[in-house]
């Protein structure tokens, strides 16, 4: 172990020394003029059409009809985890100490998104809202509930919104998992969720 | 073997080459459409380039800042000067956890360091979990593209591989069936993995976090199901501020595949309770590249693959013809810095058309660097090697009319003047060439012979 530690230290110093020697003179960090990206578009409509482009389904619903909508979309699910109080369809309870491997057979996860991005249909999902980090990935199907007011124009705006968060784990999710690695044929459902439904409330 | 010889090999299967060419061009077209949808795209590229230039000029400070922020989040940070050190560090972490089964998600860096064979020799099972990477791993081949690792494989070939290794039924290459089987096979690997290794797309100095982008969700399945996460990154992956992700994530997927963003952009800042997160920062020749004024901008690269998709030579010669971890135009400017002799034919595997520089989201002057490497190589290598075998590269790929349809006059004009990178914008015609008349068989050779005589 001692040997390894020494080597690591040498690596660090050697790398930093070499960078100091080889780097060019300091170049300024550009300011970002966000006005250059301004657009007067319908945020919600663009968001919806981008979700469709990335292979997801999107519905505008009332808070009262969330569960009815989910049941209609996913009629035959039995192992359901809901981490939000906006849906009472959950059949499996989890907390932070649940072994993620136990989620192998979850059919459906219902979680809340923190914000949406109009330009790409992405939704910011945090470890706090999914409780167990693997949940939105390991579940067979995924429902994300998002408040319409939380849709922003582009990623730069989105990063301003999430700047103050407690940084542990967070992910932008845009559509269901997918691959085109076999002859460029798009197949939805790779390792993550096979489908994504976004409910806008 | 030179690039030309390996390209000739690839060109033996004409229909496959035609498919390869078309498929990549289609990806390039998707990139164009997607980019045109973004208000301020060119400004976004400028920002990407400017931020990366600042990063390189202050890299040591950013790395130290990144390290201290990561550490304060409980992340363990390691530094490796070269591939050997990188592999030893990864291996020692795995040892400490007695990890025997490892899942890996796409990481060109671990390819570069030949991590898999190193770990396998120690009795550790390493499974590449990106579908394309799994396909090439089963085929015992390196990836042929940095974003589409198995782009050189037909679905029938994948079908056979899966029959042999996963016990699937013959399906005639049905993609849905094959992906479904791969999902089952790899899910089992995720469930049983002791440790997960991932690459890093961006490492954020002001938060100490790393961002990993995938479409399949494999990085997250691996990391969240195992006890240890080891993220391996080159020193150039640093960006100064989290907000800059708002620039780079807008550029990356659009340039890569034309998607507005990858399905998952995962931000890892702290390990989940009871787990460990490690980051290995690797040099392996990068600080040397930093010292070369003419070539340092190659370190801006965010590995989107756009320069490959657009390159007329890459599309018709295949990634393996470059015989380097990173193929295509960017590989051709990175590889000579690693081993000038071994990779001396790569800067010649180009028409210098400039299409790569035109699409590059961080505005690397790729074709100018190719030209500059040629000048270095001409000085360092003996002429005959250069003329006889190296210049053949473009010839092999471009001279066969059925294999490569060039535009009429404008393309010939451009070929004639190819080494002077003044006129390349005209050469977008390479791409549009499909509809235009074919060039005569001997066009490139003629040009080359004439050029030889003249000078
Ligand atoms: S050089 Fe530019 S275009 Fe090529 S992979 Fe890197 S970022 Fe993409």
XYZ file of C-alpha atoms and ligand atoms in Angstrom:
664
model
C 0.000 0.000 0.000
C 2.781 2.398 0.862
C 4.279 1.903 -2.556
C 1.020 2.749 -4.272
C 0.475 5.860 -2.222
C 3.879 7.168 -3.098
C 3.293 6.539 -6.758
C -0.042 8.336 -6.680
C 1.561 11.338 -5.082
C 4.264 11.370 -7.715
C 1.614 11.204 -10.393
C -0.131 14.247 -8.986
C 2.959 16.393 -8.640
C 4.400 15.293 -11.957
C 1.176 16.095 -13.790
C 0.722 19.509 -12.204
C 4.352 20.402 -12.814
C 4.131 19.355 -16.419
C 0.955 21.387 -16.950
C 2.558 24.482 -15.406
C 5.469 24.117 -17.754
C 3.446 23.432 -20.884
C 0.292 25.491 -20.626
C -0.136 28.626 -22.712
C -0.517 32.063 -21.231
C -3.780 32.607 -19.403
C -6.694 33.107 -21.759
C -9.864 34.765 -20.480
C -12.924 32.745 -19.580
C -15.669 33.970 -21.922
C -18.784 35.537 -20.437
C -21.977 33.931 -21.590
C -24.383 36.334 -23.227
C -27.625 34.454 -22.715
C -29.597 36.898 -24.771
C -28.079 35.279 -27.829
C -30.226 32.236 -27.084
C -33.487 34.073 -26.460
C -36.465 32.820 -28.398
C -40.121 33.589 -28.107
C -41.467 30.079 -28.264
C -44.261 28.333 -26.447
C -42.275 26.618 -23.701
C -44.840 23.939 -22.962
C -45.608 23.068 -26.570
C -41.907 22.873 -27.484
C -41.242 20.762 -24.420
C -44.058 18.410 -25.387
C -42.889 18.025 -28.944
C -39.330 17.349 -27.794
C -40.529 14.632 -25.425
C -42.210 13.000 -28.401
C -39.009 13.294 -30.464
C -36.989 11.511 -27.781
C -39.504 8.681 -27.581
C -41.552 9.658 -24.539
C -45.278 10.203 -24.026
C -46.627 13.369 -22.497
C -50.077 14.205 -21.080
C -51.459 17.342 -19.507
C -53.613 16.322 -16.562
C -55.306 17.755 -13.495
C -53.848 16.856 -10.129
C -57.013 14.845 -9.399
C -56.741 12.691 -12.503
C -53.076 11.687 -12.196
C -53.791 8.173 -10.973
C -56.569 7.588 -13.486
C -54.206 8.596 -16.273
C -51.424 6.316 -15.007
C -53.839 3.385 -14.739
C -54.970 3.965 -18.263
C -51.406 4.148 -19.591
C -50.134 1.204 -17.561
C -53.127 -1.059 -16.807
C -51.399 -4.275 -15.763
C -48.732 -3.260 -13.303
C -48.422 -4.893 -9.912
C -45.024 -3.915 -8.468
C -45.320 -0.169 -8.320
C -43.212 2.322 -6.377
C -44.513 5.835 -5.944
C -42.158 8.274 -4.252
C -44.574 11.182 -4.518
C -47.679 12.005 -2.556
C -49.348 12.999 -5.830
C -50.055 9.320 -6.564
C -51.323 6.603 -4.259
C -50.772 3.749 -6.691
C -47.605 2.507 -4.986
C -47.682 -1.124 -3.880
C -44.062 -1.460 -2.760
C -42.617 0.708 -0.002
C -39.021 1.885 -0.070
C -36.793 4.062 2.045
C -33.187 5.171 1.839
C -31.959 1.929 3.358
C -33.666 -0.354 0.814
C -31.145 -2.506 -1.061
C -31.307 -1.302 -4.684
C -31.045 -4.911 -5.871
C -34.507 -5.491 -4.413
C -35.942 -3.269 -7.110
C -35.103 -5.718 -9.884
C -38.729 -6.577 -10.566
C -40.322 -3.174 -10.235
C -42.830 -2.703 -13.052
C -43.513 0.957 -12.650
C -41.974 3.891 -10.801
C -43.820 7.146 -10.242
C -41.599 10.048 -9.282
C -41.563 13.821 -9.393
C -39.316 15.906 -11.592
C -37.796 19.138 -10.293
C -37.768 20.996 -13.582
C -38.116 20.528 -17.318
C -36.118 21.902 -20.229
C -38.055 23.005 -23.254
C -35.227 22.764 -25.815
C -34.605 19.052 -25.319
C -37.443 17.534 -23.308
C -35.112 16.758 -20.421
C -36.346 16.576 -16.842
C -34.148 17.051 -13.801
C -34.605 14.224 -11.317
C -32.715 14.168 -8.025
C -31.738 11.428 -5.623
C -34.051 13.100 -3.121
C -37.113 12.615 -5.290
C -36.325 9.061 -6.382
C -35.222 8.056 -2.822
C -33.134 5.235 -4.251
C -30.856 6.369 -7.023
C -31.313 3.334 -9.219
C -35.109 3.556 -9.234
C -35.702 5.595 -12.426
C -33.272 3.324 -14.289
C -34.103 -0.144 -13.051
C -37.880 0.198 -13.229
C -39.484 -1.313 -16.300
C -41.563 1.796 -16.960
C -41.285 5.299 -15.608
C -43.790 8.062 -14.926
C -42.482 11.525 -14.092
C -44.864 14.147 -12.747
C -43.829 17.706 -13.513
C -45.404 21.063 -12.816
C -45.888 23.096 -15.955
C -44.493 26.254 -14.367
C -41.193 24.498 -13.930
C -40.376 24.289 -17.631
C -37.444 26.472 -18.699
C -36.203 27.551 -22.085
C -32.754 25.973 -22.241
C -30.025 24.267 -20.264
C -28.323 27.452 -19.116
C -31.526 28.542 -17.426
C -31.924 25.090 -15.971
C -28.483 25.231 -14.354
C -29.333 28.565 -12.731
C -32.409 26.922 -11.247
C -30.570 23.940 -9.778
C -27.487 25.877 -8.648
C -28.541 26.001 -4.999
C -29.289 22.299 -4.601
C -27.708 19.839 -2.233
C -25.288 18.146 -4.615
C -25.352 14.386 -4.265
C -26.794 12.824 -7.388
C -29.057 14.233 -10.063
C -29.857 13.347 -13.643
C -31.456 14.952 -16.658
C -33.729 12.320 -18.189
C -34.895 12.797 -21.752
C -37.119 9.962 -22.921
C -36.887 6.221 -22.313
C -33.558 4.381 -22.578
C -32.574 3.548 -26.122
C -29.839 2.281 -28.382
C -29.008 2.323 -32.064
C -25.947 0.125 -31.747
C -27.234 -2.597 -34.043
C -26.996 -1.255 -37.570
C -28.250 2.126 -36.457
C -31.770 0.774 -35.893
C -33.318 2.713 -33.035
C -34.590 0.338 -30.362
C -36.331 1.798 -27.330
C -35.597 0.025 -24.066
C -31.887 -0.625 -23.553
C -30.774 -0.896 -19.904
C -32.940 1.770 -18.342
C -36.708 2.236 -18.427
C -38.532 0.795 -21.442
C -40.984 3.671 -21.549
C -41.380 7.160 -20.119
C -44.625 9.013 -19.547
C -44.483 12.619 -18.443
C -47.544 13.998 -16.697
C -47.727 17.771 -16.758
C -49.820 19.214 -13.973
C 0.817 -1.481 -41.829
C -0.259 1.911 -43.058
C -3.738 3.333 -43.029
C -3.930 2.802 -46.781
C -3.379 -0.938 -46.464
C -5.896 -1.326 -43.722
C -8.396 0.789 -45.645
C -7.935 -1.522 -48.614
C -8.821 -4.407 -46.346
C -12.033 -2.676 -45.269
C -12.904 -1.890 -48.868
C -12.994 -5.534 -49.868
C -16.628 -5.798 -48.857
C -18.118 -3.190 -51.087
C -21.713 -3.308 -49.968
C -20.682 -3.061 -46.351
C -18.528 -0.044 -47.090
C -21.376 1.594 -48.931
C -23.653 0.965 -45.994
C -21.065 2.306 -43.536
C -20.614 5.413 -45.631
C -24.325 6.089 -45.914
C -25.153 5.312 -42.305
C -22.571 7.784 -41.027
C -23.568 10.424 -43.500
C -27.126 10.047 -42.272
C -25.920 10.705 -38.720
C -24.102 13.781 -39.999
C -27.332 15.015 -41.585
C -29.197 14.508 -38.346
C -26.523 16.597 -36.662
C -27.117 19.413 -39.148
C -30.862 19.445 -38.642
C -30.503 19.375 -34.918
C -27.909 22.160 -34.870
C -30.035 24.384 -37.086
C -32.849 24.142 -34.565
C -30.777 25.904 -31.949
C -30.942 29.647 -31.732
C -27.363 30.918 -31.490
C -25.656 27.626 -32.448
C -22.519 29.242 -33.830
C -22.179 31.395 -30.744
C -22.588 28.268 -28.663
C -19.671 26.653 -30.527
C -17.611 29.770 -29.967
C -18.329 29.611 -26.254
C -17.417 25.925 -26.174
C -14.127 26.676 -27.856
C -13.391 29.725 -25.695
C -14.139 27.911 -22.450
C -11.900 25.002 -23.448
C -9.083 27.370 -24.393
C -9.348 28.995 -20.980
C -9.338 25.549 -19.360
C -6.082 24.560 -21.020
C -4.435 27.838 -20.024
C -5.346 27.317 -16.377
C -5.591 23.542 -16.209
C -3.408 22.971 -13.149
C -5.438 25.408 -11.052
C -8.738 23.914 -12.180
C -7.563 20.387 -11.436
C -6.499 21.346 -7.929
C -9.812 23.114 -7.360
C -11.688 20.108 -8.707
C -9.747 17.766 -6.457
C -10.371 19.752 -3.318
C -14.103 20.075 -4.025
C -14.420 16.386 -4.821
C -12.567 15.475 -1.645
C -14.819 17.630 0.475
C -17.700 15.574 -0.939
C -16.029 12.413 0.296
C -14.781 11.386 -3.138
C -11.310 9.852 -3.313
C -9.128 11.370 -6.010
C -6.157 9.625 -7.631
C -3.644 10.820 -10.211
C -1.990 8.701 -12.883
C 0.841 9.882 -15.112
C 0.364 7.081 -17.593
C -1.695 4.036 -18.529
C 0.282 1.718 -16.269
C -0.328 3.885 -13.209
C -3.989 4.226 -14.125
C -4.417 0.473 -14.334
C -2.551 -0.090 -11.077
C -4.703 2.431 -9.250
C -7.946 0.924 -10.535
C -6.730 -2.530 -9.707
C -5.711 -1.539 -6.175
C -9.156 -0.071 -5.502
C -10.791 -3.256 -6.755
C -8.428 -5.339 -4.610
C -9.326 -3.436 -1.509
C -12.978 -4.289 -2.100
C -12.191 -7.793 -3.183
C -14.107 -6.995 -6.359
C -14.084 -9.785 -8.915
C -16.914 -8.696 -11.172
C -16.753 -5.291 -12.764
C -19.176 -3.553 -15.100
C -17.836 -0.791 -17.241
C -19.645 1.845 -19.207
C -18.265 3.552 -22.213
C -14.878 4.970 -21.574
C -12.415 5.593 -24.354
C -9.806 6.346 -21.697
C -9.858 2.834 -20.271
C -9.576 1.567 -23.861
C -6.586 3.831 -24.336
C -5.012 2.416 -21.159
C -5.852 -1.206 -22.079
C -7.479 -1.660 -18.715
C -9.532 -4.732 -19.634
C -6.658 -7.084 -20.409
C -4.793 -5.784 -17.366
C -7.665 -6.643 -15.035
C -8.542 -9.878 -16.793
C -4.995 -11.100 -16.273
C -5.674 -10.689 -12.560
C -8.747 -12.857 -12.747
C -11.271 -10.039 -12.741
C -14.305 -10.200 -15.026
C -14.770 -6.909 -16.860
C -17.985 -6.492 -18.808
C -18.494 -3.581 -21.164
C -22.134 -2.654 -20.798
C -22.808 -0.207 -23.583
C -24.442 -2.439 -26.185
C -22.056 -1.451 -28.963
C -19.073 -1.947 -26.687
C -20.393 -5.321 -25.556
C -20.714 -6.374 -29.182
C -17.105 -5.509 -29.971
C -15.944 -7.012 -26.696
C -17.587 -10.327 -27.590
C -16.029 -10.090 -31.040
C -12.657 -9.388 -29.403
C -12.239 -6.211 -31.377
C -11.638 -2.613 -30.387
C -14.453 -0.077 -30.969
C -14.333 1.394 -34.471
C -16.037 4.671 -33.555
C -16.061 6.607 -30.296
C -19.843 7.046 -30.155
C -20.977 4.110 -32.308
C -18.473 1.425 -31.307
C -19.973 -1.365 -33.433
C -20.885 0.661 -36.493
C -18.736 -1.694 -38.606
C -20.825 -4.738 -37.683
C -23.873 -5.876 -39.609
C -26.933 -7.075 -37.734
C -26.323 -10.565 -39.068
C -22.855 -10.524 -37.540
C -24.317 -9.421 -34.213
C -26.883 -12.204 -34.491
C -24.128 -14.792 -34.857
C -22.068 -13.332 -32.025
C -25.052 -13.450 -29.692
C -25.891 -17.010 -30.683
C -22.366 -18.024 -29.841
C -21.933 -16.070 -26.598
C -25.411 -15.451 -25.218
C -27.132 -18.537 -26.563
C -29.743 -16.610 -28.513
C -31.873 -18.108 -31.282
C -31.107 -17.278 -34.892
C -33.213 -14.204 -35.690
C -31.798 -13.096 -39.012
C -30.518 -10.025 -37.187
C -33.726 -8.736 -35.631
C -32.602 -5.631 -33.686
C -35.512 -5.666 -31.196
C -34.943 -9.287 -30.319
C -31.183 -8.847 -30.029
C -31.429 -5.729 -27.862
C -33.958 -7.504 -25.629
C -31.605 -10.434 -25.157
C -28.668 -8.136 -24.471
C -30.773 -6.324 -21.881
C -31.412 -9.584 -20.021
C -27.814 -10.695 -20.282
C -26.422 -7.395 -19.046
C -29.027 -6.921 -16.358
C -27.715 -10.083 -14.777
C -24.199 -8.595 -14.903
C -25.384 -5.355 -13.298
C -27.129 -7.251 -10.513
C -24.004 -9.223 -9.682
C -21.355 -6.544 -10.133
C -19.038 -5.639 -7.264
C -17.781 -2.429 -8.819
C -18.608 -0.054 -11.653
C -16.125 1.802 -13.813
C -17.291 4.727 -15.917
C -15.729 7.341 -18.117
C -16.330 11.023 -17.558
C -17.782 13.458 -20.062
C -17.253 16.555 -17.936
C -15.554 17.178 -14.599
C -16.696 20.387 -12.956
C -13.985 22.320 -11.109
C -16.261 24.490 -8.994
C -18.332 21.575 -7.643
C -15.969 18.590 -7.796
C -18.656 16.568 -9.569
C -18.511 14.537 -12.763
C -21.112 14.169 -15.499
C -21.591 11.018 -17.540
C -23.857 10.914 -20.601
C -25.472 7.753 -21.957
C -28.526 6.797 -23.939
C -28.839 3.295 -22.611
C -28.670 4.009 -18.894
C -25.791 1.596 -18.463
C -23.549 3.921 -16.451
C -26.312 4.454 -13.901
C -27.322 0.810 -13.720
C -23.713 -0.058 -13.000
C -22.934 2.688 -10.509
C -26.143 2.564 -8.492
C -26.098 -1.194 -8.105
C -22.515 -1.663 -6.998
C -20.606 -0.648 -3.904
C -17.793 1.192 -5.613
C -17.791 3.666 -8.467
C -14.502 4.402 -10.195
C -14.699 7.275 -12.674
C -11.690 7.592 -14.984
C -10.956 10.855 -16.734
C -8.283 12.530 -18.814
C -7.026 15.820 -17.396
C -8.712 17.721 -20.237
C -12.241 16.788 -19.153
C -12.300 19.699 -16.713
C -14.703 22.578 -17.161
C -14.534 25.573 -14.818
C -18.157 25.932 -13.683
C -21.266 23.824 -13.472
C -23.090 26.395 -15.521
C -20.776 25.582 -18.444
C -22.541 22.248 -18.686
C -25.330 24.387 -20.100
C -23.040 25.058 -23.047
C -21.473 21.633 -23.492
C -24.561 19.493 -22.999
C -26.297 21.589 -25.622
C -23.481 20.882 -28.053
C -22.571 17.275 -27.314
C -25.528 15.089 -28.274
C -26.617 17.285 -31.157
C -23.152 17.007 -32.661
C -22.897 13.304 -31.898
C -26.176 11.825 -33.100
C -28.499 14.744 -33.689
C -30.427 14.093 -30.485
C -31.224 17.274 -28.530
C -29.552 15.697 -25.474
C -28.593 12.174 -24.441
C -31.290 10.235 -22.604
C -29.357 10.411 -19.342
C -26.955 13.145 -18.243
C -25.983 11.959 -14.790
C -24.362 14.266 -12.256
C -22.308 12.381 -9.688
C -21.201 14.523 -6.767
C -21.292 12.223 -3.750
C -21.405 8.496 -3.279
C -24.675 6.994 -2.105
C -24.668 6.231 1.616
C -22.479 3.252 2.471
C -20.721 3.328 -0.894
C -17.476 4.714 -2.301
C -16.689 6.972 -5.199
C -13.235 7.326 -6.737
C -11.968 9.543 -9.514
C -8.777 8.729 -11.394
C -7.240 11.705 -13.211
C -4.992 10.607 -16.057
C -2.284 12.346 -18.063
C -0.909 9.654 -20.397
C 0.623 12.016 -22.923
C -1.861 14.858 -22.594
C 0.505 17.328 -20.916
C 2.944 16.671 -23.728
C 0.280 17.512 -26.283
C -0.384 20.643 -24.228
C 3.181 21.753 -24.873
C 2.728 21.705 -28.653
C 1.345 25.054 -29.595
C 0.114 23.943 -32.996
C -1.642 20.883 -31.661
C -2.817 21.692 -28.159
C -6.328 22.640 -29.302
C -6.853 18.927 -29.990
C -7.335 18.709 -26.217
C -10.580 20.676 -26.552
C -12.228 17.541 -27.920
C -15.454 16.483 -26.211
C -15.555 13.144 -28.068
C -18.755 13.686 -29.995
C -17.621 11.806 -33.088
C -18.984 14.392 -35.531
C -15.642 14.691 -37.315
C -15.740 10.955 -38.010
C -19.284 10.961 -39.313
C -18.517 13.723 -41.744
C -15.090 12.550 -42.907
C -15.123 11.092 -46.447
C -12.056 9.011 -45.651
C -13.311 7.695 -42.322
C -16.657 6.765 -43.778
C -14.984 4.764 -46.519
C -12.134 3.266 -44.573
C -13.695 2.343 -41.223
C -12.447 3.066 -37.741
C -10.153 0.059 -37.515
C -8.039 1.296 -40.398
C -6.642 3.982 -38.080
C -5.308 1.419 -35.622
C -5.602 3.896 -32.768
C -8.062 4.128 -29.859
C -9.540 7.335 -31.219
C -9.992 6.971 -34.986
C -10.967 9.502 -37.611
C -9.770 13.079 -38.005
C -9.348 13.772 -34.288
C -7.494 10.489 -33.811
C -5.229 11.479 -36.676
C -4.095 14.612 -34.855
C -3.864 13.001 -31.415
C -2.026 9.831 -32.388
C 1.148 11.308 -33.951
C 1.773 13.061 -30.640
C 1.759 9.672 -28.930
C 3.945 7.817 -31.429
C 4.959 9.692 -34.521
C 6.505 6.724 -36.297
C 3.696 4.291 -35.681
C 0.939 6.684 -36.668
C 2.739 8.637 -39.377
C 0.262 7.617 -42.065
C -2.782 8.974 -40.235
C -2.416 12.695 -40.959
C -2.437 11.652 -44.595
C -5.727 9.804 -44.242
C -7.546 12.979 -45.113
C -8.482 15.068 -48.097
C -7.989 18.184 -45.951
C -11.486 19.135 -47.012
C -12.117 20.837 -43.690
C -15.504 19.299 -43.086
C -14.299 18.044 -39.698
C -13.391 21.544 -38.557
C -16.739 22.821 -39.809
C -18.770 20.458 -37.667
C -16.566 20.333 -34.585
C -18.648 21.694 -31.691
C -15.583 23.134 -29.972
C -14.099 24.504 -33.177
C -10.865 22.552 -33.281
C -8.958 23.444 -36.460
C -8.616 19.745 -37.199
C -7.717 19.932 -40.867
C -5.099 22.593 -40.277
C -3.521 20.426 -37.617
C -3.538 17.490 -40.031
C -1.644 19.612 -42.487
C 0.819 20.697 -39.827
C 1.452 17.103 -38.776
C 2.197 16.295 -42.403
C 4.879 18.927 -42.401
C 6.383 17.536 -39.220
C 6.296 14.022 -40.640
C 7.809 15.040 -43.966
C 10.724 16.461 -42.037
C 11.158 13.509 -39.738
C 10.376 10.558 -41.958
C 12.208 9.529 -45.081
C 10.509 10.722 -48.242
C 9.954 7.428 -50.083
C 7.815 5.988 -47.321
C 5.829 9.115 -47.394
C 5.185 9.307 -51.084
C 4.699 5.679 -51.941
C 2.600 4.422 -49.148
C 1.255 7.308 -47.244
C -0.107 9.392 -50.046
C -1.841 6.289 -51.269
C -4.246 6.508 -48.382
C -6.652 8.955 -49.855
C -6.069 7.380 -53.235
C -7.224 3.967 -52.165
C -10.391 5.231 -50.694
C -11.250 7.858 -53.205
C -10.053 6.468 -56.492
C -12.640 3.769 -56.998
C -15.667 5.315 -58.586
C -18.094 2.777 -57.236
C -16.669 3.077 -53.812
C -16.457 6.763 -53.690
C -18.503 9.104 -55.728
C -16.990 12.495 -55.931
C -18.527 15.669 -57.102
C -17.585 16.714 -60.589
C -15.618 19.820 -61.173
C -15.625 21.350 -57.788
C -14.340 18.243 -56.137
C -11.635 17.779 -58.700
C -10.653 21.347 -58.309
C -10.470 20.847 -54.630
C -8.441 17.691 -54.924
C -6.004 19.490 -57.106
C -5.431 22.057 -54.440
C -6.120 19.863 -51.509
C -2.969 20.503 -49.501
C -3.661 24.193 -49.343
C -6.361 24.568 -46.797
C -7.784 27.730 -48.225
C -10.747 26.474 -50.113
C -12.275 23.812 -48.028
C -15.649 25.288 -47.579
C -16.258 24.389 -51.180
C -15.587 20.864 -50.176
C -18.794 20.401 -48.368
C -19.395 19.016 -51.802
C -17.798 15.773 -50.617
C -20.890 15.099 -48.703
C -23.398 16.242 -51.200
C -21.564 14.363 -53.874
C -23.874 11.441 -54.030
C -26.105 13.084 -56.589
C -23.301 14.338 -58.764
C -21.385 12.672 -61.594
C -18.737 10.145 -60.724
C -15.102 10.974 -60.893
C -12.929 8.941 -63.197
C -11.115 6.029 -61.723
C -7.704 7.596 -61.891
C -8.605 11.052 -60.734
C -6.766 11.161 -57.470
C -3.835 9.164 -58.789
C -3.493 11.512 -61.717
C -3.483 14.432 -59.450
C -0.923 12.813 -57.284
C 1.342 11.855 -60.160
C 1.218 15.332 -61.556
C 1.898 16.749 -58.190
C 4.877 14.471 -57.868
C 6.330 15.582 -61.141
C 5.835 19.195 -60.382
C 7.453 19.121 -57.190
S -12.601 16.770 -32.622
Fe -14.503 17.950 -32.472
S -15.873 16.882 -33.903
Fe -14.203 15.446 -33.495
S -14.900 14.212 -31.795
Fe -13.746 15.918 -30.908
S -15.274 17.463 -30.443
Fe -16.238 16.030 -31.853
